[in-house]
Amino acid sequence: MEKVLVTGGAGYIGSHVMATLGRRGLRCVCVDNYANSSPEAIRRVEALAPGTVEAHEADIRDTDALRRILATGGVTSVIHLAGLKAVGESVAEPERYHDNNVRGTESLLAALADSPVRRFVFSSSATVYGHPQGVPISESAPTAPQSPYGENKLEIEGLLARLAKDDPSWRVINLRYFNPVGAHESGTMGEDPSGIPNNLMPFVCQTAAGRRPQLSVFGTDYPTPDGTAVRDYIHVMDLAEGHVAALGALAAARDGTVMTVNLGTGRGISVLELVQAFERVNGIAIPRVLTARRPGDVAVCYADPSLARQALGWTARRTLEDMCRDAWHWQSLNPEGYRKAAA
Ligand code: NAD
Ligand code: UFG
């Protein structure tokens, strides 16, 4: 059975990727240090796809640990999701972010160099585009990251491009995710942010659950139809399926291939549209206050997803309603996230 090394597999996106791969008959070798996740997520993946995950608690900066894990054999490709992802934290602690994200990737590449694995899928982000000059955003749009986190993503894309240039036996796909939201349809896996959520959907869910008194809508004077900011929200299961498609594309690709592909729906949704869809689908009112813009926020950001369709044969299928229903299903079944179950 084909094995995929999944770094950061216990995280929000990684757990959905592993469950999706497992259900397709692939085995995952997960490496995670649980810096922002819980081993309970692995148990949930195992419940959905029994016998498909081999989990290792390790830091990707520990090259020898990675070498030992790879030496067990059978891994044919890598999906590299491990990383720190809080934009504000990256501004406060740029060295820690560089060390974890960029040096972590260098360590992973050093370990892989001693193995036969030459297929690499990287979790990049739409944040590399910064303030876009126009929408929809295609992969050829200029990049201008606005935070150390975004710079880390671009630096890693550069490392991978150089790697494949120097050694054309590599095949690389950088996936630039737009705004992943939602949860597994079963309600057993989902996003479990620690502390006060930074992102819109988890904040909406916690407000619906009564954990937060109200949602602050950041900015009502954007040049958009209702004045609130517009994003490309993508269901995390569509995103997970995008990784399966990327592995398929790598298997069929020529050696030396390096592709950078947006994963989004191509549809822009405003903050108020998302909140209203959530209320309608779940029958719950979300108390809200309209407040000032959040510093650094982009007005409008959505993908041109046509390359993903052409190159990966992948298109997002799930609707905004699916995202809102599945996010709330997870939140209502797991009001404390994974913590309670893990305790
Ligand atoms: P997450 O924090 O839930 O998952 C990341 C995982 O990586 C966590 O389980 C964490 O414990 C692990 N990790 C971090 N540093 C590690 C290290 N040094 N060694 C081993 N494990 C380590 O985040 P996520 O939302 O699942 O994001 C996954 C990837 O996708 C990240 O690289 C992130 O930057 C990228 N991404 C996320 C979004 C988003 O909005 N969620 C958008 C674009 C890109
Ligand atoms: N928002 C609110 N209230 C909240 C939280 C968010 O109104 O409580 C608004 C934001 O101001 C923004 C929109 O909802 O207009 C979406 O915000 P998110 O934080 O959910 O998403 P962002 O697009 O700001 O950020 C995401 C990822 C980042 C990544 C960035 C760019 O979380 O990691 O996309 O790709 F860098």
JSON list of N, CA and C in Angstrom, two decimals, residues 160-224:
[
{"chain": "A", "resi": 160, "resn": "LEU", "atom": "N", "xyz": [11.87, 25.11, -2.68]},
{"chain": "A", "resi": 160, "resn": "LEU", "atom": "CA", "xyz": [11.42, 23.93, -3.42]},
{"chain": "A", "resi": 160, "resn": "LEU", "atom": "C", "xyz": [11.72, 24.09, -4.92]},
{"chain": "A", "resi": 161, "resn": "ALA", "atom": "N", "xyz": [11.60, 25.33, -5.42]},
{"chain": "A", "resi": 161, "resn": "ALA", "atom": "CA", "xyz": [11.91, 25.57, -6.84]},
{"chain": "A", "resi": 161, "resn": "ALA", "atom": "C", "xyz": [13.39, 25.30, -7.09]},
{"chain": "A", "resi": 162, "resn": "ARG", "atom": "N", "xyz": [14.22, 25.75, -6.16]},
{"chain": "A", "resi": 162, "resn": "ARG", "atom": "CA", "xyz": [15.67, 25.54, -6.31]},
{"chain": "A", "resi": 162, "resn": "ARG", "atom": "C", "xyz": [16.03, 24.06, -6.23]},
{"chain": "A", "resi": 163, "resn": "LEU", "atom": "N", "xyz": [15.37, 23.38, -5.30]},
{"chain": "A", "resi": 163, "resn": "LEU", "atom": "CA", "xyz": [15.60, 21.95, -5.11]},
{"chain": "A", "resi": 163, "resn": "LEU", "atom": "C", "xyz": [15.37, 21.19, -6.42]},
{"chain": "A", "resi": 164, "resn": "ALA", "atom": "N", "xyz": [14.22, 21.47, -7.07]},
{"chain": "A", "resi": 164, "resn": "ALA", "atom": "CA", "xyz": [13.88, 20.74, -8.30]},
{"chain": "A", "resi": 164, "resn": "ALA", "atom": "C", "xyz": [14.76, 21.16, -9.46]},
{"chain": "A", "resi": 165, "resn": "LYS", "atom": "N", "xyz": [15.29, 22.39, -9.40]},
{"chain": "A", "resi": 165, "resn": "LYS", "atom": "CA", "xyz": [16.20, 22.85, -10.46]},
{"chain": "A", "resi": 165, "resn": "LYS", "atom": "C", "xyz": [17.54, 22.13, -10.33]},
{"chain": "A", "resi": 166, "resn": "ASP", "atom": "N", "xyz": [18.02, 22.05, -9.07]},
{"chain": "A", "resi": 166, "resn": "ASP", "atom": "CA", "xyz": [19.32, 21.40, -8.83]},
{"chain": "A", "resi": 166, "resn": "ASP", "atom": "C", "xyz": [19.25, 19.89, -9.02]},
{"chain": "A", "resi": 167, "resn": "ASP", "atom": "N", "xyz": [18.10, 19.30, -8.69]},
{"chain": "A", "resi": 167, "resn": "ASP", "atom": "CA", "xyz": [17.95, 17.85, -8.80]},
{"chain": "A", "resi": 167, "resn": "ASP", "atom": "C", "xyz": [16.59, 17.57, -9.44]},
{"chain": "A", "resi": 168, "resn": "PRO", "atom": "N", "xyz": [16.56, 17.43, -10.77]},
{"chain": "A", "resi": 168, "resn": "PRO", "atom": "CA", "xyz": [15.28, 17.31, -11.48]},
{"chain": "A", "resi": 168, "resn": "PRO", "atom": "C", "xyz": [14.54, 15.99, -11.25]},
{"chain": "A", "resi": 169, "resn": "SER", "atom": "N", "xyz": [15.02, 15.17, -10.32]},
{"chain": "A", "resi": 169, "resn": "SER", "atom": "CA", "xyz": [14.21, 13.98, -10.00]},
{"chain": "A", "resi": 169, "resn": "SER", "atom": "C", "xyz": [13.04, 14.36, -9.08]},
{"chain": "A", "resi": 170, "resn": "TRP", "atom": "N", "xyz": [13.05, 15.59, -8.55]},
{"chain": "A", "resi": 170, "resn": "TRP", "atom": "CA", "xyz": [11.95, 16.04, -7.70]},
{"chain": "A", "resi": 170, "resn": "TRP", "atom": "C", "xyz": [10.74, 16.47, -8.52]},
{"chain": "A", "resi": 171, "resn": "ARG", "atom": "N", "xyz": [9.56, 16.31, -7.93]},
{"chain": "A", "resi": 171, "resn": "ARG", "atom": "CA", "xyz": [8.31, 16.84, -8.49]},
{"chain": "A", "resi": 171, "resn": "ARG", "atom": "C", "xyz": [7.59, 17.55, -7.35]},
{"chain": "A", "resi": 172, "resn": "VAL", "atom": "N", "xyz": [7.22, 18.81, -7.57]},
{"chain": "A", "resi": 172, "resn": "VAL", "atom": "CA", "xyz": [6.70, 19.64, -6.48]},
{"chain": "A", "resi": 172, "resn": "VAL", "atom": "C", "xyz": [5.40, 20.32, -6.87]},
{"chain": "A", "resi": 173, "resn": "ILE", "atom": "N", "xyz": [4.43, 20.32, -5.96]},
{"chain": "A", "resi": 173, "resn": "ILE", "atom": "CA", "xyz": [3.25, 21.17, -6.14]},
{"chain": "A", "resi": 173, "resn": "ILE", "atom": "C", "xyz": [3.07, 22.03, -4.89]},
{"chain": "A", "resi": 174, "resn": "ASN", "atom": "N", "xyz": [3.07, 23.35, -5.08]},
{"chain": "A", "resi": 174, "resn": "ASN", "atom": "CA", "xyz": [2.72, 24.28, -4.01]},
{"chain": "A", "resi": 174, "resn": "ASN", "atom": "C", "xyz": [1.23, 24.56, -4.12]},
{"chain": "A", "resi": 175, "resn": "LEU", "atom": "N", "xyz": [0.50, 24.30, -3.05]},
{"chain": "A", "resi": 175, "resn": "LEU", "atom": "CA", "xyz": [-0.94, 24.58, -3.05]},
{"chain": "A", "resi": 175, "resn": "LEU", "atom": "C", "xyz": [-1.17, 25.86, -2.25]},
{"chain": "A", "resi": 176, "resn": "ARG", "atom": "N", "xyz": [-1.68, 26.88, -2.92]},
{"chain": "A", "resi": 176, "resn": "ARG", "atom": "CA", "xyz": [-1.96, 28.13, -2.22]},
{"chain": "A", "resi": 176, "resn": "ARG", "atom": "C", "xyz": [-3.43, 28.12, -1.80]},
{"chain": "A", "resi": 177, "resn": "TYR", "atom": "N", "xyz": [-3.65, 27.83, -0.50]},
{"chain": "A", "resi": 177, "resn": "TYR", "atom": "CA", "xyz": [-5.01, 27.75, 0.01]},
{"chain": "A", "resi": 177, "resn": "TYR", "atom": "C", "xyz": [-5.58, 29.15, 0.19]},
{"chain": "A", "resi": 178, "resn": "PHE", "atom": "N", "xyz": [-6.86, 29.28, -0.08]},
{"chain": "A", "resi": 178, "resn": "PHE", "atom": "CA", "xyz": [-7.56, 30.52, 0.26]},
{"chain": "A", "resi": 178, "resn": "PHE", "atom": "C", "xyz": [-8.09, 30.38, 1.70]},
{"chain": "A", "resi": 179, "resn": "ASN", "atom": "N", "xyz": [-9.37, 30.44, 1.99]},
{"chain": "A", "resi": 179, "resn": "ASN", "atom": "CA", "xyz": [-9.80, 30.43, 3.40]},
{"chain": "A", "resi": 179, "resn": "ASN", "atom": "C", "xyz": [-10.50, 29.12, 3.77]},
{"chain": "A", "resi": 180, "resn": "PRO", "atom": "N", "xyz": [-9.75, 28.15, 4.30]},
{"chain": "A", "resi": 180, "resn": "PRO", "atom": "CA", "xyz": [-10.36, 26.87, 4.64]},
{"chain": "A", "resi": 180, "resn": "PRO", "atom": "C", "xyz": [-11.30, 27.02, 5.85]},
{"chain": "A", "resi": 181, "resn": "VAL", "atom": "N", "xyz": [-12.50, 26.48, 5.72]},
{"chain": "A", "resi": 181, "resn": "VAL", "atom": "CA", "xyz": [-13.48, 26.50, 6.82]},
{"chain": "A", "resi": 181, "resn": "VAL", "atom": "C", "xyz": [-14.26, 25.18, 6.79]},
{"chain": "A", "resi": 182, "resn": "GLY", "atom": "N", "xyz": [-15.13, 25.00, 7.79]},
{"chain": "A", "resi": 182, "resn": "GLY", "atom": "CA", "xyz": [-15.97, 23.81, 7.81]},
{"chain": "A", "resi": 182, "resn": "GLY", "atom": "C", "xyz": [-15.27, 22.66, 8.50]},
{"chain": "A", "resi": 183, "resn": "ALA", "atom": "N", "xyz": [-15.87, 21.49, 8.39]},
{"chain": "A", "resi": 183, "resn": "ALA", "atom": "CA", "xyz": [-15.40, 20.33, 9.14]},
{"chain": "A", "resi": 183, "resn": "ALA", "atom": "C", "xyz": [-15.83, 19.07, 8.42]},
{"chain": "A", "resi": 184, "resn": "HIS", "atom": "N", "xyz": [-15.31, 17.94, 8.90]},
{"chain": "A", "resi": 184, "resn": "HIS", "atom": "CA", "xyz": [-15.70, 16.66, 8.32]},
{"chain": "A", "resi": 184, "resn": "HIS", "atom": "C", "xyz": [-17.21, 16.44, 8.49]},
{"chain": "A", "resi": 185, "resn": "GLU", "atom": "N", "xyz": [-17.81, 15.88, 7.48]},
{"chain": "A", "resi": 185, "resn": "GLU", "atom": "CA", "xyz": [-19.27, 15.68, 7.50]},
{"chain": "A", "resi": 185, "resn": "GLU", "atom": "C", "xyz": [-19.75, 14.90, 8.72]},
{"chain": "A", "resi": 186, "resn": "SER", "atom": "N", "xyz": [-18.90, 14.03, 9.25]},
{"chain": "A", "resi": 186, "resn": "SER", "atom": "CA", "xyz": [-19.30, 13.21, 10.40]},
{"chain": "A", "resi": 186, "resn": "SER", "atom": "C", "xyz": [-19.48, 14.02, 11.67]},
{"chain": "A", "resi": 187, "resn": "GLY", "atom": "N", "xyz": [-18.91, 15.22, 11.72]},
{"chain": "A", "resi": 187, "resn": "GLY", "atom": "CA", "xyz": [-18.93, 16.02, 12.95]},
{"chain": "A", "resi": 187, "resn": "GLY", "atom": "C", "xyz": [-17.89, 15.57, 13.97]},
{"chain": "A", "resi": 188, "resn": "THR", "atom": "N", "xyz": [-17.03, 14.62, 13.60]},
{"chain": "A", "resi": 188, "resn": "THR", "atom": "CA", "xyz": [-16.04, 14.13, 14.57]},
{"chain": "A", "resi": 188, "resn": "THR", "atom": "C", "xyz": [-14.69, 14.85, 14.46]},
{"chain": "A", "resi": 189, "resn": "MET", "atom": "N", "xyz": [-14.48, 15.60, 13.37]},
{"chain": "A", "resi": 189, "resn": "MET", "atom": "CA", "xyz": [-13.22, 16.33, 13.22]},
{"chain": "A", "resi": 189, "resn": "MET", "atom": "C", "xyz": [-13.52, 17.74, 12.75]},
{"chain": "A", "resi": 190, "resn": "GLY", "atom": "N", "xyz": [-12.71, 18.69, 13.20]},
{"chain": "A", "resi": 190, "resn": "GLY", "atom": "CA", "xyz": [-12.93, 20.07, 12.78]},
{"chain": "A", "resi": 190, "resn": "GLY", "atom": "C", "xyz": [-11.82, 20.96, 13.29]},
{"chain": "A", "resi": 191, "resn": "GLU", "atom": "N", "xyz": [-12.05, 22.25, 13.19]},
{"chain": "A", "resi": 191, "resn": "GLU", "atom": "CA", "xyz": [-11.04, 23.23, 13.60]},
{"chain": "A", "resi": 191, "resn": "GLU", "atom": "C", "xyz": [-11.16, 23.45, 15.10]},
{"chain": "A", "resi": 192, "resn": "ASP", "atom": "N", "xyz": [-10.02, 23.45, 15.78]},
{"chain": "A", "resi": 192, "resn": "ASP", "atom": "CA", "xyz": [-10.02, 23.53, 17.25]},
{"chain": "A", "resi": 192, "resn": "ASP", "atom": "C", "xyz": [-9.01, 24.57, 17.70]},
{"chain": "A", "resi": 193, "resn": "PRO", "atom": "N", "xyz": [-9.31, 25.85, 17.47]},
{"chain": "A", "resi": 193, "resn": "PRO", "atom": "CA", "xyz": [-8.31, 26.87, 17.79]},
{"chain": "A", "resi": 193, "resn": "PRO", "atom": "C", "xyz": [-8.13, 27.00, 19.31]},
{"chain": "A", "resi": 194, "resn": "SER", "atom": "N", "xyz": [-6.88, 27.28, 19.73]},
{"chain": "A", "resi": 194, "resn": "SER", "atom": "CA", "xyz": [-6.68, 27.50, 21.17]},
{"chain": "A", "resi": 194, "resn": "SER", "atom": "C", "xyz": [-6.88, 28.99, 21.44]},
{"chain": "A", "resi": 195, "resn": "GLY", "atom": "N", "xyz": [-7.48, 29.30, 22.57]},
{"chain": "A", "resi": 195, "resn": "GLY", "atom": "CA", "xyz": [-7.71, 30.70, 22.93]},
{"chain": "A", "resi": 195, "resn": "GLY", "atom": "C", "xyz": [-8.82, 31.32, 22.11]},
{"chain": "A", "resi": 196, "resn": "ILE", "atom": "N", "xyz": [-8.75, 32.65, 22.00]},
{"chain": "A", "resi": 196, "resn": "ILE", "atom": "CA", "xyz": [-9.80, 33.36, 21.26]},
{"chain": "A", "resi": 196, "resn": "ILE", "atom": "C", "xyz": [-9.51, 33.21, 19.77]},
{"chain": "A", "resi": 197, "resn": "PRO", "atom": "N", "xyz": [-10.49, 32.73, 18.99]},
{"chain": "A", "resi": 197, "resn": "PRO", "atom": "CA", "xyz": [-10.21, 32.51, 17.57]},
{"chain": "A", "resi": 197, "resn": "PRO", "atom": "C", "xyz": [-9.91, 33.83, 16.84]},
{"chain": "A", "resi": 198, "resn": "ASN", "atom": "N", "xyz": [-8.93, 33.78, 15.95]},
{"chain": "A", "resi": 198, "resn": "ASN", "atom": "CA", "xyz": [-8.62, 34.93, 15.09]},
{"chain": "A", "resi": 198, "resn": "ASN", "atom": "C", "xyz": [-9.53, 34.93, 13.87]},
{"chain": "A", "resi": 199, "resn": "ASN", "atom": "N", "xyz": [-9.92, 33.74, 13.43]},
{"chain": "A", "resi": 199, "resn": "ASN", "atom": "CA", "xyz": [-10.59, 33.60, 12.14]},
{"chain": "A", "resi": 199, "resn": "ASN", "atom": "C", "xyz": [-12.11, 33.64, 12.28]},
{"chain": "A", "resi": 200, "resn": "LEU", "atom": "N", "xyz": [-12.73, 34.04, 11.19]},
{"chain": "A", "resi": 200, "resn": "LEU", "atom": "CA", "xyz": [-14.17, 34.33, 11.22]},
{"chain": "A", "resi": 200, "resn": "LEU", "atom": "C", "xyz": [-15.04, 33.12, 11.59]},
{"chain": "A", "resi": 201, "resn": "MET", "atom": "N", "xyz": [-14.90, 32.03, 10.85]},
{"chain": "A", "resi": 201, "resn": "MET", "atom": "CA", "xyz": [-15.84, 30.91, 11.07]},
{"chain": "A", "resi": 201, "resn": "MET", "atom": "C", "xyz": [-15.76, 30.35, 12.49]},
{"chain": "A", "resi": 202, "resn": "PRO", "atom": "N", "xyz": [-14.55, 30.08, 13.04]},
{"chain": "A", "resi": 202, "resn": "PRO", "atom": "CA", "xyz": [-14.51, 29.58, 14.41]},
{"chain": "A", "resi": 202, "resn": "PRO", "atom": "C", "xyz": [-15.12, 30.58, 15.41]},
{"chain": "A", "resi": 203, "resn": "PHE", "atom": "N", "xyz": [-14.94, 31.87, 15.14]},
{"chain": "A", "resi": 203, "resn": "PHE", "atom": "CA", "xyz": [-15.53, 32.86, 16.05]},
{"chain": "A", "resi": 203, "resn": "PHE", "atom": "C", "xyz": [-17.05, 32.82, 15.96]},
{"chain": "A", "resi": 204, "resn": "VAL", "atom": "N", "xyz": [-17.57, 32.69, 14.75]},
{"chain": "A", "resi": 204, "resn": "VAL", "atom": "CA", "xyz": [-19.03, 32.58, 14.56]},
{"chain": "A", "resi": 204, "resn": "VAL", "atom": "C", "xyz": [-19.55, 31.35, 15.30]},
{"chain": "A", "resi": 205, "resn": "CYS", "atom": "N", "xyz": [-18.85, 30.22, 15.16]},
{"chain": "A", "resi": 205, "resn": "CYS", "atom": "CA", "xyz": [-19.28, 28.98, 15.83]},
{"chain": "A", "resi": 205, "resn": "CYS", "atom": "C", "xyz": [-19.29, 29.14, 17.35]},
{"chain": "A", "resi": 206, "resn": "GLN", "atom": "N", "xyz": [-18.25, 29.76, 17.88]},
{"chain": "A", "resi": 206, "resn": "GLN", "atom": "CA", "xyz": [-18.18, 29.92, 19.34]},
{"chain": "A", "resi": 206, "resn": "GLN", "atom": "C", "xyz": [-19.22, 30.92, 19.84]},
{"chain": "A", "resi": 207, "resn": "THR", "atom": "N", "xyz": [-19.58, 31.88, 18.99]},
{"chain": "A", "resi": 207, "resn": "THR", "atom": "CA", "xyz": [-20.65, 32.81, 19.35]},
{"chain": "A", "resi": 207, "resn": "THR", "atom": "C", "xyz": [-21.99, 32.07, 19.35]},
{"chain": "A", "resi": 208, "resn": "ALA", "atom": "N", "xyz": [-22.18, 31.23, 18.35]},
{"chain": "A", "resi": 208, "resn": "ALA", "atom": "CA", "xyz": [-23.42, 30.43, 18.27]},
{"chain": "A", "resi": 208, "resn": "ALA", "atom": "C", "xyz": [-23.55, 29.53, 19.49]},
{"chain": "A", "resi": 209, "resn": "ALA", "atom": "N", "xyz": [-22.40, 29.02, 19.97]},
{"chain": "A", "resi": 209, "resn": "ALA", "atom": "CA", "xyz": [-22.41, 28.11, 21.12]},
{"chain": "A", "resi": 209, "resn": "ALA", "atom": "C", "xyz": [-22.53, 28.85, 22.45]},
{"chain": "A", "resi": 210, "resn": "GLY", "atom": "N", "xyz": [-22.47, 30.19, 22.41]},
{"chain": "A", "resi": 210, "resn": "GLY", "atom": "CA", "xyz": [-22.56, 30.97, 23.65]},
{"chain": "A", "resi": 210, "resn": "GLY", "atom": "C", "xyz": [-21.23, 31.14, 24.37]},
{"chain": "A", "resi": 211, "resn": "ARG", "atom": "N", "xyz": [-20.15, 30.67, 23.75]},
{"chain": "A", "resi": 211, "resn": "ARG", "atom": "CA", "xyz": [-18.83, 30.85, 24.39]},
{"chain": "A", "resi": 211, "resn": "ARG", "atom": "C", "xyz": [-18.33, 32.28, 24.25]},
{"chain": "A", "resi": 212, "resn": "ARG", "atom": "N", "xyz": [-18.83, 33.00, 23.23]},
{"chain": "A", "resi": 212, "resn": "ARG", "atom": "CA", "xyz": [-18.49, 34.43, 23.02]},
{"chain": "A", "resi": 212, "resn": "ARG", "atom": "C", "xyz": [-19.80, 35.19, 22.97]},
{"chain": "A", "resi": 213, "resn": "PRO", "atom": "N", "xyz": [-19.87, 36.37, 23.61]},
{"chain": "A", "resi": 213, "resn": "PRO", "atom": "CA", "xyz": [-21.16, 37.09, 23.65]},
{"chain": "A", "resi": 213, "resn": "PRO", "atom": "C", "xyz": [-21.58, 37.60, 22.28]},
{"chain": "A", "resi": 214, "resn": "GLN", "atom": "N", "xyz": [-20.62, 38.03, 21.46]},
{"chain": "A", "resi": 214, "resn": "GLN", "atom": "CA", "xyz": [-20.99, 38.58, 20.16]},
{"chain": "A", "resi": 214, "resn": "GLN", "atom": "C", "xyz": [-19.80, 38.56, 19.21]},
{"chain": "A", "resi": 215, "resn": "LEU", "atom": "N", "xyz": [-20.13, 38.62, 17.93]},
{"chain": "A", "resi": 215, "resn": "LEU", "atom": "CA", "xyz": [-19.10, 38.70, 16.89]},
{"chain": "A", "resi": 215, "resn": "LEU", "atom": "C", "xyz": [-18.85, 40.17, 16.58]},
{"chain": "A", "resi": 216, "resn": "SER", "atom": "N", "xyz": [-17.58, 40.54, 16.45]},
{"chain": "A", "resi": 216, "resn": "SER", "atom": "CA", "xyz": [-17.26, 41.87, 15.92]},
{"chain": "A", "resi": 216, "resn": "SER", "atom": "C", "xyz": [-17.04, 41.72, 14.42]},
{"chain": "A", "resi": 217, "resn": "VAL", "atom": "N", "xyz": [-17.79, 42.49, 13.66]},
{"chain": "A", "resi": 217, "resn": "VAL", "atom": "CA", "xyz": [-17.59, 42.50, 12.20]},
{"chain": "A", "resi": 217, "resn": "VAL", "atom": "C", "xyz": [-16.57, 43.61, 11.93]},
{"chain": "A", "resi": 218, "resn": "PHE", "atom": "N", "xyz": [-15.39, 43.21, 11.46]},
{"chain": "A", "resi": 218, "resn": "PHE", "atom": "CA", "xyz": [-14.29, 44.18, 11.30]},
{"chain": "A", "resi": 218, "resn": "PHE", "atom": "C", "xyz": [-14.39, 44.91, 9.97]},
{"chain": "A", "resi": 219, "resn": "GLY", "atom": "N", "xyz": [-14.95, 46.09, 9.99]},
{"chain": "A", "resi": 219, "resn": "GLY", "atom": "CA", "xyz": [-14.95, 46.93, 8.79]},
{"chain": "A", "resi": 219, "resn": "GLY", "atom": "C", "xyz": [-16.24, 46.82, 8.00]},
{"chain": "A", "resi": 220, "resn": "THR", "atom": "N", "xyz": [-16.90, 47.98, 7.83]},
{"chain": "A", "resi": 220, "resn": "THR", "atom": "CA", "xyz": [-18.15, 48.00, 7.05]},
{"chain": "A", "resi": 220, "resn": "THR", "atom": "C", "xyz": [-18.06, 49.05, 5.94]},
{"chain": "A", "resi": 221, "resn": "ASP", "atom": "N", "xyz": [-16.84, 49.56, 5.72]},
{"chain": "A", "resi": 221, "resn": "ASP", "atom": "CA", "xyz": [-16.67, 50.60, 4.70]},
{"chain": "A", "resi": 221, "resn": "ASP", "atom": "C", "xyz": [-15.74, 50.16, 3.57]},
{"chain": "A", "resi": 222, "resn": "TYR", "atom": "N", "xyz": [-15.68, 48.86, 3.35]},
{"chain": "A", "resi": 222, "resn": "TYR", "atom": "CA", "xyz": [-14.87, 48.36, 2.22]},
{"chain": "A", "resi": 222, "resn": "TYR", "atom": "C", "xyz": [-15.63, 48.60, 0.91]},
{"chain": "A", "resi": 223, "resn": "PRO", "atom": "N", "xyz": [-14.91, 48.72, -0.19]},
{"chain": "A", "resi": 223, "resn": "PRO", "atom": "CA", "xyz": [-15.57, 48.90, -1.49]},
{"chain": "A", "resi": 223, "resn": "PRO", "atom": "C", "xyz": [-16.17, 47.59, -2.00]},
{"chain": "A", "resi": 224, "resn": "THR", "atom": "N", "xyz": [-17.14, 47.07, -1.26]},
{"chain": "A", "resi": 224, "resn": "THR", "atom": "CA", "xyz": [-17.81, 45.81, -1.60]},
{"chain": "A", "resi": 224, "resn": "THR", "atom": "C", "xyz": [-19.31, 46.05, -1.52]}
]
